[in-house]
Short mmCIF file of C-alpha atoms in Angstrom, two decimals:
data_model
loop_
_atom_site.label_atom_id
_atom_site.label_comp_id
_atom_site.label_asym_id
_atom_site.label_seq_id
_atom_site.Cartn_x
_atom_site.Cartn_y
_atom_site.Cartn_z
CA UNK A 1 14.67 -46.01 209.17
CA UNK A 2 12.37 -42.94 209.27
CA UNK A 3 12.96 -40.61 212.18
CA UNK A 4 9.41 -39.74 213.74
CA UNK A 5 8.76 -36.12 215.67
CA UNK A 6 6.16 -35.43 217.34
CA UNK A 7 4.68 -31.63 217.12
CA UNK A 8 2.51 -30.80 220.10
CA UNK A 9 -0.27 -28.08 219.73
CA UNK A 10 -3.56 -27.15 221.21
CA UNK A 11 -6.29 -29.36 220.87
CA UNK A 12 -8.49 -28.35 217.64
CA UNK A 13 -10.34 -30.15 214.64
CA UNK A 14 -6.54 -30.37 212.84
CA UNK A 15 -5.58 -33.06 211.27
CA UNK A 16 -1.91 -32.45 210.07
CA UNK A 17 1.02 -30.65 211.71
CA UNK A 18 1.63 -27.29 210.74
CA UNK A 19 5.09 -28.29 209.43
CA UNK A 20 5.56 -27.17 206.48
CA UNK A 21 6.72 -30.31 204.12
CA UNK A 22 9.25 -28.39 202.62
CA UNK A 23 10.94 -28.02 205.46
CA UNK A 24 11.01 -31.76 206.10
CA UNK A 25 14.49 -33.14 205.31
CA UNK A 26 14.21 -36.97 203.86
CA UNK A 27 14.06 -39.67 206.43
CA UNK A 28 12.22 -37.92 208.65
CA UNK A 29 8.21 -37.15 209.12
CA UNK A 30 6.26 -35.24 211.49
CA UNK A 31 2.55 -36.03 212.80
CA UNK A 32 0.10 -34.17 215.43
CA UNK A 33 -0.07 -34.34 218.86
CA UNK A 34 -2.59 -32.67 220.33
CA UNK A 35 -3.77 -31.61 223.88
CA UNK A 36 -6.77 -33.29 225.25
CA UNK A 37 -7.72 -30.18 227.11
CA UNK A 38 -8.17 -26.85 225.03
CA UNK A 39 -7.12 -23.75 227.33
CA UNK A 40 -5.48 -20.52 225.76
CA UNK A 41 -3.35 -18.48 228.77
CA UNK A 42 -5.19 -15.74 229.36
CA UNK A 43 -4.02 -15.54 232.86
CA UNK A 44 -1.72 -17.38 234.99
CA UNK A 45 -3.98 -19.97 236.14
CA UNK A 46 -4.41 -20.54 232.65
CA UNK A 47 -0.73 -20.83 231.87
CA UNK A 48 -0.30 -23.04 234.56
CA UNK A 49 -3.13 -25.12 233.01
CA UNK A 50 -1.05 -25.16 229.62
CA UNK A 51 2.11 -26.12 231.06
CA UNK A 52 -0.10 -29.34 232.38
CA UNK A 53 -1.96 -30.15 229.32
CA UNK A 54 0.82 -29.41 226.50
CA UNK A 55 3.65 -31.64 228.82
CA UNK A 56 1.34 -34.37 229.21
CA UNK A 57 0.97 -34.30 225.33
CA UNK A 58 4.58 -33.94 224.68
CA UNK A 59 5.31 -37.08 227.27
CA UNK A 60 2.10 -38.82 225.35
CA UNK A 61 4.41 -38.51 222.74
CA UNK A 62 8.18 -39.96 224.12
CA UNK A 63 5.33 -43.06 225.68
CA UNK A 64 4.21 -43.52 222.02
CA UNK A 65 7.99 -44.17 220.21
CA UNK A 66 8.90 -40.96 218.53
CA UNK A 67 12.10 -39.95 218.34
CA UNK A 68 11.71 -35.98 219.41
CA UNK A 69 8.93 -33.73 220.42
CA UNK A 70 8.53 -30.23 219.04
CA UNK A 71 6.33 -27.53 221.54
CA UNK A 72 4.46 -25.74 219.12
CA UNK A 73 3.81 -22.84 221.63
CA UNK A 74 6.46 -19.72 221.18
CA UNK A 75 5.72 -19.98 225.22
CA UNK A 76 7.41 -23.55 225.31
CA UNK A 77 4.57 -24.69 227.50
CA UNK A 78 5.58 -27.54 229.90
CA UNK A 79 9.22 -27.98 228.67
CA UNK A 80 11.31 -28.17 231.14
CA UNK A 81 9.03 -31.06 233.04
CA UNK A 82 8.84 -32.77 229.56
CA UNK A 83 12.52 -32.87 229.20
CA UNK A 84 12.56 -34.27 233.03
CA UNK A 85 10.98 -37.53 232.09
CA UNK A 86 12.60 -38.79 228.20
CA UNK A 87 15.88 -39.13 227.06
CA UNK A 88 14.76 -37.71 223.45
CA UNK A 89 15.40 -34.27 222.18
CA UNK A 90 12.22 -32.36 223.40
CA UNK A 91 12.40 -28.57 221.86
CA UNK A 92 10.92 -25.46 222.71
CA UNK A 93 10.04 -23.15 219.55
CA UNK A 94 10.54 -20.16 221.94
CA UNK A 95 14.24 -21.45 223.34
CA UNK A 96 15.19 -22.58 219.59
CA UNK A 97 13.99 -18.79 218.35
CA UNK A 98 15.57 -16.97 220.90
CA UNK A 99 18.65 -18.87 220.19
CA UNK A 100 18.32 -18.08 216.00
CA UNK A 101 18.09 -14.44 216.84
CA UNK A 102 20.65 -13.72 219.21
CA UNK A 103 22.78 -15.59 216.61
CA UNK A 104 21.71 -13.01 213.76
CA UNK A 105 22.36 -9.99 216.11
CA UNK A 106 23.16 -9.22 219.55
CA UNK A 107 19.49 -7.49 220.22
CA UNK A 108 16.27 -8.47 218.94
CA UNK A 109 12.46 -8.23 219.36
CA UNK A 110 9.47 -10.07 219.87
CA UNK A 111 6.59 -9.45 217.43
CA UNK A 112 3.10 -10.91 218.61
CA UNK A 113 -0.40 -11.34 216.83
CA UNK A 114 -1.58 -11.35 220.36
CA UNK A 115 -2.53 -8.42 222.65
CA UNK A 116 -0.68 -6.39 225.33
CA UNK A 117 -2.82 -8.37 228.14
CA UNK A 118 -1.23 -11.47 226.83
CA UNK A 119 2.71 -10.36 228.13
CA UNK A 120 2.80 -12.43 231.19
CA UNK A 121 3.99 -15.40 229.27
CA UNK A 122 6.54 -13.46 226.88
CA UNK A 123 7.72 -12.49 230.60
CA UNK A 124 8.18 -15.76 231.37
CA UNK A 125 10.24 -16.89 228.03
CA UNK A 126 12.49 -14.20 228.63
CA UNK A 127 12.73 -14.59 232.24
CA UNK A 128 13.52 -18.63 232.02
CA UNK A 129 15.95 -18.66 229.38
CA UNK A 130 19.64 -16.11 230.29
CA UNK A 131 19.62 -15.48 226.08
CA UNK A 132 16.43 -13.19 226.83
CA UNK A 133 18.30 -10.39 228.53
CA UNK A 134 18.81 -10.13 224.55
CA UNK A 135 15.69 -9.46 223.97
CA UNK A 136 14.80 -5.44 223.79
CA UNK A 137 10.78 -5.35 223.38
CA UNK A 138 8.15 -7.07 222.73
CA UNK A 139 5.47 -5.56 220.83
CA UNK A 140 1.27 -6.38 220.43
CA UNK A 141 -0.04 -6.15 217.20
CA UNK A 142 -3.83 -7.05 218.23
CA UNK A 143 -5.83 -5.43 220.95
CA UNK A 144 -7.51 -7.33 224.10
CA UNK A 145 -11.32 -6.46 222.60
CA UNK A 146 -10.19 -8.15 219.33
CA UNK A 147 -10.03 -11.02 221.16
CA UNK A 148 -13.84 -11.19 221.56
CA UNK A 149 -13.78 -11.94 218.13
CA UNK A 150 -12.24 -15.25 217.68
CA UNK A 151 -15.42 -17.00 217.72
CA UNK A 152 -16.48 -15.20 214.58
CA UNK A 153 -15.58 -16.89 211.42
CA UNK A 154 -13.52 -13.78 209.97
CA UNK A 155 -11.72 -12.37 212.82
CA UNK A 156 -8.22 -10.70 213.01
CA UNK A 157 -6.36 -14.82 213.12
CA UNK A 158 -7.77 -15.93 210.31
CA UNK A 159 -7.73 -13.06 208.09
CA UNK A 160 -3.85 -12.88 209.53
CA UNK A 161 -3.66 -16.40 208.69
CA UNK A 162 -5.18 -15.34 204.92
CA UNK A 163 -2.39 -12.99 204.53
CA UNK A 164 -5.22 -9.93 204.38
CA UNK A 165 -2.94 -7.00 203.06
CA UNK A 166 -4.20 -4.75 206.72
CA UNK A 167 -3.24 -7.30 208.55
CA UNK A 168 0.09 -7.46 207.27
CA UNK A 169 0.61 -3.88 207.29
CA UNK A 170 -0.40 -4.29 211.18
CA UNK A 171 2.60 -6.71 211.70
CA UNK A 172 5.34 -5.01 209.19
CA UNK A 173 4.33 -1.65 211.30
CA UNK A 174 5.01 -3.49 215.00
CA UNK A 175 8.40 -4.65 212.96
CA UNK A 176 9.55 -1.21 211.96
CA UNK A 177 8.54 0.25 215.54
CA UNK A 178 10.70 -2.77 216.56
CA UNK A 179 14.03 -1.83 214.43
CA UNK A 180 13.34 1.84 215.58
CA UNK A 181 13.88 0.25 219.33
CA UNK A 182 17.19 -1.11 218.26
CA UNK A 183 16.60 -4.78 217.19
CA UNK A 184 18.47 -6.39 214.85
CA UNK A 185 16.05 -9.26 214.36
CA UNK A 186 12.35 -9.88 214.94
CA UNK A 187 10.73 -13.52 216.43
CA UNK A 188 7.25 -14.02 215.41
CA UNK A 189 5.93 -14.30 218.97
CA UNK A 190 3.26 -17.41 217.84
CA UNK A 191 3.57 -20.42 215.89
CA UNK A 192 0.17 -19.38 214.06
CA UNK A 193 2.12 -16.70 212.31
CA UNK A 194 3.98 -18.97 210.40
CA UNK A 195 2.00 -19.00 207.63
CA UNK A 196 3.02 -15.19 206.75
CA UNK A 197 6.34 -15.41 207.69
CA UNK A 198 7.93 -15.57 204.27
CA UNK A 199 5.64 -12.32 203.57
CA UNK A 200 6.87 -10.50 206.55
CA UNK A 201 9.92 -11.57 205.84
CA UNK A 202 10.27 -10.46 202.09
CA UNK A 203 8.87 -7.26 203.53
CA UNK A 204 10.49 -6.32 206.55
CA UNK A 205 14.04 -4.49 206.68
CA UNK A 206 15.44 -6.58 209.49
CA UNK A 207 15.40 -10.96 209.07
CA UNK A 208 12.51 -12.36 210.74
CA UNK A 209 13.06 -15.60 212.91
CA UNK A 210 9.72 -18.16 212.58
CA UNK A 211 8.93 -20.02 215.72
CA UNK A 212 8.41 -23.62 213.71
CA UNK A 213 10.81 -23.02 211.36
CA UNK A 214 13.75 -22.56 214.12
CA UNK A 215 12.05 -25.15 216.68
CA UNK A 216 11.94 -27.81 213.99
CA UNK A 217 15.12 -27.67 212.25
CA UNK A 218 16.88 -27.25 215.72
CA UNK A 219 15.14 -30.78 216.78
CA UNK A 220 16.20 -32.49 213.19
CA UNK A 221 19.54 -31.50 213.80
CA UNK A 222 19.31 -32.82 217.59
CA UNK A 223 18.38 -35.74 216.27
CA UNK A 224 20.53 -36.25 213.55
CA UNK A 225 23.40 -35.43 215.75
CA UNK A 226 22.34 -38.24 218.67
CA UNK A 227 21.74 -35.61 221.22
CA UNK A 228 19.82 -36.18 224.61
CA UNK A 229 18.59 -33.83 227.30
CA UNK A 230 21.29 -32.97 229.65
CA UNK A 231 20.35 -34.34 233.30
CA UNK A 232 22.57 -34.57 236.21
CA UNK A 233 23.14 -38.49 236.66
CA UNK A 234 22.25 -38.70 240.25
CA UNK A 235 18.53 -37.74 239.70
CA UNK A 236 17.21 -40.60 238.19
CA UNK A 237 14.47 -40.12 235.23
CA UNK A 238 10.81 -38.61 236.40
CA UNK A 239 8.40 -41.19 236.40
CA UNK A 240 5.27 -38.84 237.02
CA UNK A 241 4.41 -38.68 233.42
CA UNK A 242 1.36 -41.07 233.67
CA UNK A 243 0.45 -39.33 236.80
CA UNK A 244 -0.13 -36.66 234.43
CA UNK A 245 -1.70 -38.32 232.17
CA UNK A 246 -4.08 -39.47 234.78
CA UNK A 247 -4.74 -35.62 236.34
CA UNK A 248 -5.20 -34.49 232.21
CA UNK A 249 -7.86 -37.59 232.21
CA UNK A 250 -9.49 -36.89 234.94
CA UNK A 251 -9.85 -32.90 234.62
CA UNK A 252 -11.54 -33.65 231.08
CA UNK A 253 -14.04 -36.13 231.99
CA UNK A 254 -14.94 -33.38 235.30
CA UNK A 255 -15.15 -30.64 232.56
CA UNK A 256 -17.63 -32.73 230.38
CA UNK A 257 -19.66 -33.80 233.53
CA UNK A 258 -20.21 -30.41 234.86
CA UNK A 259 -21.32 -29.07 230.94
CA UNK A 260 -23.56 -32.29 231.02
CA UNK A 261 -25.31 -31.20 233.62
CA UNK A 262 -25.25 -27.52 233.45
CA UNK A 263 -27.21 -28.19 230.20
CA UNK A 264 -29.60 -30.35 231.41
CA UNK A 265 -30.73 -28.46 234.13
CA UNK A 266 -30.81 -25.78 231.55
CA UNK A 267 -28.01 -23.35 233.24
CA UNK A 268 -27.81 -19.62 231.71
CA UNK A 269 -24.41 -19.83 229.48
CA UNK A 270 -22.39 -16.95 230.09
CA UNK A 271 -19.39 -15.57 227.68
CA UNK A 272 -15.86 -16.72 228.91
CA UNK A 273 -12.17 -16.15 226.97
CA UNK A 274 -12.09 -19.70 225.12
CA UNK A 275 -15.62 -21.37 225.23
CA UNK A 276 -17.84 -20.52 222.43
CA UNK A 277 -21.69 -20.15 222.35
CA UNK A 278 -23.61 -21.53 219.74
CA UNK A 279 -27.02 -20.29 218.20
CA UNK A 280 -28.58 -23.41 220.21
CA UNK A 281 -27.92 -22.39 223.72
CA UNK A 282 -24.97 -25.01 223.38
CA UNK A 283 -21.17 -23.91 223.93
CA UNK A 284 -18.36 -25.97 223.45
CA UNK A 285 -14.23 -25.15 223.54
CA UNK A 286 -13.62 -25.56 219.74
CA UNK A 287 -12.84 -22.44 217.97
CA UNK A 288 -13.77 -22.82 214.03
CA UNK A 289 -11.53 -25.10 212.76
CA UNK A 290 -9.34 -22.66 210.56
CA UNK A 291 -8.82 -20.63 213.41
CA UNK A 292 -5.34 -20.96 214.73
CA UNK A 293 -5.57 -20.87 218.95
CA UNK A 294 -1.97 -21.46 219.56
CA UNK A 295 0.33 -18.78 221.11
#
């Protein structure tokens, strides 16, 4: 019988997972779970926010019969509260990297497409899991005004994404600077720079650890082995996860009312970090579809 995983992402016009099939052992197959709300952390409201809207994706997931749930967020977005109401194997891509590396070395480093401004929630990963102390940097490749950019159809993502030779060279130079600090080993701080990570990685002088490489064969292997989330048996199984299924719900449809109206009455749009403004007067949430918005 075929083993079925979940991977849970941001909500976008993606139809697939960003598995790569090779990496797909037989008896197993992967399909898309995606947030109903679109939010990318740019603060800690905002992470909040994504813990919310990725766990109640991830427990969409154990309601709907698979048999293990990958976060595809290098910021393992809602995992602990996932794990707190299934008995599958829920992984984190962030734990299951910071596990590879310390494995390949005793220090490593974080590597990130995103900017400085963005460090609160590699913070967090390092704070929440003891293996971080491990960690010796972290290091920004893009800068906080390039940010402004994602709503342009060639922007610093997708050319990343493209494998542009620059934006390479941006990456393998945030590697070096790494190995200079001392790490043995770099994690490719967002799941969207998995599609370079064989590049980097033929490239750089030090192995480089991809976030859904290591979060997906860690959950095969979970599987394959029988293994459960560790609980302790006097605290019976959460049972919240359709109350957050009802607060995801219900935060949507208040979204959609209030841009209803706002455009009806004819409201000024202004600029904000995720929505994006169309030539109509419109704006909606959805980044172009081949940009990847995870983190």
């Amino acid at each position: 019988m075929t083993k079925r995983i979940a991977y849970v992402e941001l909500k976008t016009s993606q139809q697939t997972s960003p598995v790569p099939e090779h990496l797909i052992a037989p008896g197993y197959a992967v399909d898309l779970e995606q947030t109903e709300i679109r939010v990318t952390p740019v603060d800690a409201a905002d992470l909040l926010l994504s813990d919310v809207v990725y766990g109640e994706a991830a427990m969409r997931a154990a309601r709907n019969g698979y048999d293990g749930v990958l976060i595809g967020g290098v910021p393992d977005y809602g995992l602990a509260a996932v794990r707190a109401t299934t008995d599958i194997p829920v992984v984190g891509s962030g734990e299951a990297s910071l596990l590879a590396a310390a494995a390949l070395g005793e220090k490593f480093s974080i590597v990130t497409i995103w900017p400085e401004t963005m460090d609160f929630v590699y913070d967090r990963l390092l704070r929440d899991n003891p293996i971080g102390r491990q960690c010796i940097s972290v290091r920004y490749v893009s800068t906080h005004a390039e940010q402004s950019t994602l709503a342009e159809k060639d922007n610093f993502l997708t050319q990343m994404k493209a494998g542009r030779e620059h934006m390479i060279e941006r990456i393998l130079a945030e590697i070096e600077l790494a190995v200079q600090d001392g790490a043995k080993s770099v994690i490719l701080g967002c799941n969207c720079m998995s599609p370079v990570a064989e590049i980097l990685a033929a490239r750089s002088s030090v192995p480089i650890v991809d976030p859904t490489t290591a979060g997906y064969r860690q959950l095969e292997t979970m599987i394959a082995l029988g293994l459960r989330p560790a609980r302790d048996p006097r605290v019976s199984l959460s049972e919240r996860a359709d109350l957050f299924a009802e607060m995801v719900q219900a935060a949507d449809l208040f979204a959609e009312m209030v841009q209803a109206a706002d455009l009806s009455l004819g409201a000024e749009q202004e600029d904000c970090p995720v929505c994006v403004l169309h030539d109509d007067g419109t704006a909606s949430c959805d980044l172009p579809a081949n940009v990847p918005a995870e983190v």
